[in-house]
Every structure is written in C-alpha cells, then in structure tokens.
Amino acid sequence: MRGLTLALAVPVWRTLPWRALAAAGTAGLLLAATPVVVGAEPSPWETLTLLRGTALIGALGLAFLLDDPARHLTAPLPARRPLRQALRVALVAPLAALWWTAVLLLAPSASRPPAGDVTLEAAALGVLALAGAATAVRLTDEARPGPSIAAALLLTAVLAPLLIPEGWALFVPPDDPRWPSAHDRWAVLLGAVAVVWGVCGPEPVGRRRTRGAGGPV
C-alpha cells in the first residue's frame, strides 16, 4: 500500500486543480490583508466577518479539489477512490494549513477572535466542500463537479444565517454568550460532514460491477 501511495503521489500532484486553489488562496489573503493595506482598525465583529469570508473563499477553492479530468481513465487503477481522494487532501493540507496561519496573522491582533474557534469554523466549511464534492463524484459521472459544488456552497453560506433557527445560531460574535455553544454545534457539523465524506468516498458497488464489465465508470 505504501509503495502504491508513493507511486500515485506525482501523478495526483499533477492533476490537482492548482489554478482554482491558487485563485482562492490569493483572493483569501487579499481579503484578510484589507485592514493592513488600508490602515484600518476594525472592530472584533468586522475582523470576524473578514475571517469568515476568507474561510468561505478557501472552502470554495477546496470544492474543486476532487475535480479530475482523467477520472474515467484512472478508475481502473488498483488504488480505490478513497485512497486517491485522501492523497489529494494530504498533498494540499500542509499548504492549506500554512495559508490559514498566514490569514490569522494578517488579522489585527487587537480584534482577532479566538483562533481555535474560528479555525474550527474554517475546518467545517472546508470539509463541507469536500463532502459535497465527494457526494457529486459518487452519485454522478461528472469529472469536474467543482463549479456546481462551489455554487451550492456559496448559496448555502448566504442562506444559512437567514434560515438557521435562533436557538441553533452558528454565526455569532465573540462577545455573544452563545459563542461556546455555537462552536459546540460547529464541532458537530464538522463531524457530520466528515462522516458524509467518508460514506461517499467509496465507489458504489453497482458502478464497480459496470466498470468490471467494460462499461462506463
């Protein structure tokens, strides 16, 4: 298994959607750096809003991570889909961690929200994007589900603050007494979307049989 993973690393690296990832990363850093560039001193709520917006941009980039133009050519490989998807994430994860660290450092320290809590929010959004992409890959033959998943994620981000009941609020300011309970719910959301991603990772049995018979993947 280790040898197979190492053999796949270079081909997978070459097929990663670097343009989408780079565009999202650059846009996120520019947004996070806005207060520094203009010399502003944002309030804690404004800084939190910038960080949440940056996290959403990063998640939109991750929505493209499972795009693979050669999907139907690589399907016959002995490596199962969960391994190939995990390898994609493993190759990008260190860069994503460095990017998010830079985002937090760009936020004004005087108004920066608790780093651990806002990182939990960013992680939940990122895994939500990956779970959506994995679901699209499992249920369809689309080789590039990224654009539709990114659009759905953006729509969800716009509607969620309006539709989530007050008792289940997620997007609260740091000085709100609901902040700890809101992040308990963020942790539950992260776990739930991680489970969805895990369930949607393997290829459906019926589709495996079709592939084995020489049909489309």
Short mmCIF file of C-alpha atoms in Angstrom, two decimals:
data_model
loop_
_atom_site.label_atom_id
_atom_site.label_comp_id
_atom_site.label_asym_id
_atom_site.label_seq_id
_atom_site.Cartn_x
_atom_site.Cartn_y
_atom_site.Cartn_z
CA MET A 1 0.00 0.00 0.00
CA ARG A 2 2.82 2.40 0.86
CA GLY A 3 4.55 1.76 -2.46
CA LEU A 4 1.30 2.29 -4.35
CA THR A 5 0.69 5.57 -2.50
CA LEU A 6 4.17 6.85 -3.33
CA ALA A 7 3.74 5.82 -6.96
CA LEU A 8 0.47 7.75 -7.16
CA ALA A 9 1.78 10.90 -5.46
CA VAL A 10 3.39 12.52 -8.52
CA PRO A 11 0.52 11.82 -10.97
CA VAL A 12 -2.04 13.03 -8.43
CA TRP A 13 0.02 16.17 -7.75
CA ARG A 14 -0.01 16.97 -11.47
CA THR A 15 -3.78 16.60 -11.75
CA LEU A 16 -4.65 18.82 -8.79
CA PRO A 17 -6.70 21.92 -9.74
CA TRP A 18 -3.88 24.35 -8.96
CA ARG A 19 -5.47 27.30 -10.76
CA ALA A 20 -8.64 27.16 -8.67
CA LEU A 21 -6.69 26.59 -5.47
CA ALA A 22 -4.26 29.42 -6.21
CA ALA A 23 -7.07 31.80 -7.13
CA ALA A 24 -8.94 31.05 -3.90
CA GLY A 25 -5.77 31.31 -1.83
CA THR A 26 -4.79 34.64 -3.35
CA ALA A 27 -8.27 36.11 -3.01
CA GLY A 28 -8.46 34.96 0.61
CA LEU A 29 -5.12 36.52 1.52
CA LEU A 30 -6.09 39.78 -0.17
CA LEU A 31 -9.33 39.90 1.79
CA ALA A 32 -7.61 39.10 5.08
CA ALA A 33 -4.97 41.77 4.43
CA THR A 34 -7.50 44.52 3.74
CA PRO A 35 -7.25 46.15 7.21
CA VAL A 36 -3.43 46.16 6.99
CA VAL A 37 -3.43 47.63 3.48
CA VAL A 38 -5.87 50.45 4.25
CA GLY A 39 -4.53 51.05 7.76
CA ALA A 40 -7.92 50.45 9.37
CA GLU A 41 -8.62 49.25 12.90
CA PRO A 42 -11.67 47.00 12.51
CA SER A 43 -13.93 46.04 15.37
CA PRO A 44 -13.93 42.43 16.60
CA TRP A 45 -17.14 41.76 14.64
CA GLU A 46 -15.62 43.21 11.44
CA THR A 47 -12.46 41.14 11.88
CA LEU A 48 -14.53 38.01 12.48
CA THR A 49 -16.57 38.74 9.37
CA LEU A 50 -13.37 39.11 7.31
CA LEU A 51 -12.04 35.82 8.65
CA ARG A 52 -15.31 34.04 7.95
CA GLY A 53 -15.34 35.45 4.45
CA THR A 54 -11.76 34.30 3.95
CA ALA A 55 -12.62 30.82 5.24
CA LEU A 56 -15.51 30.66 2.77
CA ILE A 57 -13.19 31.61 -0.09
CA GLY A 58 -10.82 28.85 0.95
CA ALA A 59 -13.67 26.36 1.06
CA LEU A 60 -14.77 27.43 -2.42
CA GLY A 61 -11.28 26.56 -3.63
CA LEU A 62 -11.45 23.15 -1.92
CA ALA A 63 -14.72 22.46 -3.73
CA PHE A 64 -12.57 21.93 -6.84
CA LEU A 65 -10.07 19.59 -5.15
CA LEU A 66 -11.68 16.37 -6.37
CA ASP A 67 -12.02 17.60 -9.96
CA ASP A 68 -10.15 15.16 -12.17
CA PRO A 69 -10.37 15.44 -15.98
CA ALA A 70 -8.83 11.96 -16.21
CA ARG A 71 -11.33 10.43 -13.79
CA HIS A 72 -12.62 7.82 -16.24
CA LEU A 73 -9.09 6.85 -17.24
CA THR A 74 -7.80 6.43 -13.69
CA ALA A 75 -10.81 4.48 -12.43
CA PRO A 76 -9.36 1.08 -13.48
CA LEU A 77 -6.28 1.65 -11.27
CA PRO A 78 -5.87 -0.82 -8.39
CA ALA A 79 -5.99 2.11 -5.92
CA ARG A 80 -9.51 2.62 -4.65
CA ARG A 81 -11.16 6.01 -4.82
CA PRO A 82 -10.87 6.74 -1.05
CA LEU A 83 -7.08 6.38 -1.31
CA ARG A 84 -6.90 8.68 -4.31
CA GLN A 85 -9.09 11.28 -2.61
CA ALA A 86 -7.16 11.04 0.65
CA LEU A 87 -3.93 11.53 -1.27
CA ARG A 88 -5.28 14.68 -2.88
CA VAL A 89 -6.21 16.07 0.51
CA ALA A 90 -2.88 15.03 2.07
CA LEU A 91 -0.93 16.85 -0.65
CA VAL A 92 -2.90 20.07 -0.20
CA ALA A 93 -3.39 20.01 3.59
CA PRO A 94 0.08 21.40 4.54
CA LEU A 95 -0.35 24.28 2.09
CA ALA A 96 -3.85 24.96 3.41
CA ALA A 97 -2.55 24.99 6.98
CA LEU A 98 0.18 27.48 6.08
CA TRP A 99 -2.35 29.62 4.23
CA TRP A 100 -4.74 29.72 7.17
CA THR A 101 -1.89 30.54 9.56
CA ALA A 102 -1.00 33.49 7.34
CA VAL A 103 -4.65 34.58 7.32
CA LEU A 104 -4.78 34.57 11.13
CA LEU A 105 -1.51 36.51 11.36
CA LEU A 106 -2.84 39.14 8.97
CA ALA A 107 -5.88 39.73 11.17
CA PRO A 108 -5.34 42.62 13.62
CA SER A 109 -4.34 41.09 16.95
CA ALA A 110 -6.38 43.61 18.94
CA SER A 111 -9.64 42.47 17.37
CA ARG A 112 -8.80 38.89 16.38
CA PRO A 113 -11.37 36.32 17.62
CA PRO A 114 -10.23 33.14 19.41
CA ALA A 115 -8.02 31.41 16.86
CA GLY A 116 -9.11 27.90 17.77
CA ASP A 117 -12.80 28.64 17.43
CA VAL A 118 -12.54 30.44 14.10
CA THR A 119 -10.24 27.69 12.82
CA LEU A 120 -12.96 25.18 13.75
CA GLU A 121 -15.41 27.17 11.60
CA ALA A 122 -12.94 27.21 8.70
CA ALA A 123 -12.33 23.47 9.01
CA ALA A 124 -16.06 22.74 8.99
CA LEU A 125 -16.53 24.79 5.83
CA GLY A 126 -13.59 23.11 4.13
CA VAL A 127 -14.75 19.59 4.97
CA LEU A 128 -18.28 20.55 3.92
CA ALA A 129 -16.91 21.50 0.50
CA LEU A 130 -15.01 18.20 0.26
CA ALA A 131 -18.06 16.21 1.35
CA GLY A 132 -20.15 17.93 -1.31
CA ALA A 133 -17.55 17.18 -3.97
CA ALA A 134 -17.27 13.53 -2.84
CA THR A 135 -21.06 13.21 -2.96
CA ALA A 136 -21.15 14.58 -6.51
CA VAL A 137 -18.37 12.20 -7.58
CA ARG A 138 -20.19 9.22 -6.05
CA LEU A 139 -23.63 9.99 -7.45
CA THR A 140 -22.69 11.27 -10.90
CA ASP A 141 -20.17 10.66 -13.66
CA GLU A 142 -19.14 14.32 -13.66
CA ALA A 143 -15.36 14.71 -13.88
CA ARG A 144 -15.42 18.36 -12.75
CA PRO A 145 -18.09 18.81 -10.06
CA GLY A 146 -16.23 21.77 -8.57
CA PRO A 147 -18.20 24.64 -10.15
CA SER A 148 -21.59 23.27 -9.11
CA ILE A 149 -20.39 22.42 -5.59
CA ALA A 150 -18.85 25.88 -5.20
CA ALA A 151 -22.11 27.49 -6.31
CA ALA A 152 -24.11 25.36 -3.87
CA LEU A 153 -21.69 26.16 -1.04
CA LEU A 154 -21.91 29.88 -1.76
CA LEU A 155 -25.70 29.75 -1.80
CA THR A 156 -25.70 27.81 1.48
CA ALA A 157 -23.41 30.39 3.08
CA VAL A 158 -25.77 33.19 2.05
CA LEU A 159 -28.97 31.46 3.17
CA ALA A 160 -27.75 29.71 6.33
CA PRO A 161 -27.60 32.83 8.57
CA LEU A 162 -31.13 33.68 7.48
CA LEU A 163 -32.69 30.23 7.79
CA ILE A 164 -30.99 28.70 10.83
CA PRO A 165 -33.28 28.95 13.90
CA GLU A 166 -32.17 31.38 16.59
CA GLY A 167 -31.64 28.55 19.03
CA TRP A 168 -29.17 26.90 16.65
CA ALA A 169 -27.26 30.04 15.69
CA LEU A 170 -23.79 29.42 14.28
CA PHE A 171 -22.70 32.88 13.19
CA VAL A 172 -22.48 34.75 16.49
CA PRO A 173 -19.95 37.41 17.59
CA PRO A 174 -17.24 36.57 20.16
CA ASP A 175 -18.88 38.63 22.89
CA ASP A 176 -22.19 36.79 22.50
CA PRO A 177 -22.90 34.41 25.40
CA ARG A 178 -23.90 31.81 22.80
CA TRP A 179 -20.33 31.71 21.41
CA PRO A 180 -19.28 28.48 23.25
CA SER A 181 -22.49 26.61 22.42
CA ALA A 182 -22.32 27.82 18.81
CA HIS A 183 -18.88 26.25 18.47
CA ASP A 184 -20.11 23.04 20.01
CA ARG A 185 -22.53 22.98 17.08
CA TRP A 186 -19.68 23.79 14.67
CA ALA A 187 -17.85 20.74 16.03
CA VAL A 188 -20.94 18.58 15.49
CA LEU A 189 -21.26 19.95 11.95
CA LEU A 190 -17.61 19.15 11.26
CA GLY A 191 -18.10 15.58 12.46
CA ALA A 192 -21.30 15.14 10.45
CA VAL A 193 -19.85 16.34 7.14
CA ALA A 194 -16.73 14.24 7.76
CA VAL A 195 -18.98 11.18 8.07
CA VAL A 196 -20.78 12.13 4.84
CA TRP A 197 -17.43 12.45 3.11
CA GLY A 198 -16.36 9.04 4.41
CA VAL A 199 -19.61 7.40 3.29
CA CYS A 200 -19.43 8.94 -0.18
CA GLY A 201 -15.75 8.16 -0.69
CA PRO A 202 -16.04 4.54 -1.87
CA GLU A 203 -17.31 3.79 -5.33
CA PRO A 204 -20.85 2.29 -5.43
CA VAL A 205 -20.83 -1.48 -5.80
CA GLY A 206 -23.13 -1.36 -8.82
CA ARG A 207 -20.83 1.02 -10.60
CA ARG A 208 -17.82 -1.18 -9.83
CA ARG A 209 -19.59 -4.09 -11.49
CA THR A 210 -20.40 -1.97 -14.51
CA ARG A 211 -16.78 -0.93 -14.76
CA GLY A 212 -15.63 -4.50 -14.44
CA ALA A 213 -17.90 -5.47 -17.31
CA GLY A 214 -16.24 -2.88 -19.52
CA GLY A 215 -18.96 -0.24 -19.20
CA PRO A 216 -18.61 3.42 -18.26
CA VAL A 217 -17.44 4.40 -14.76
#
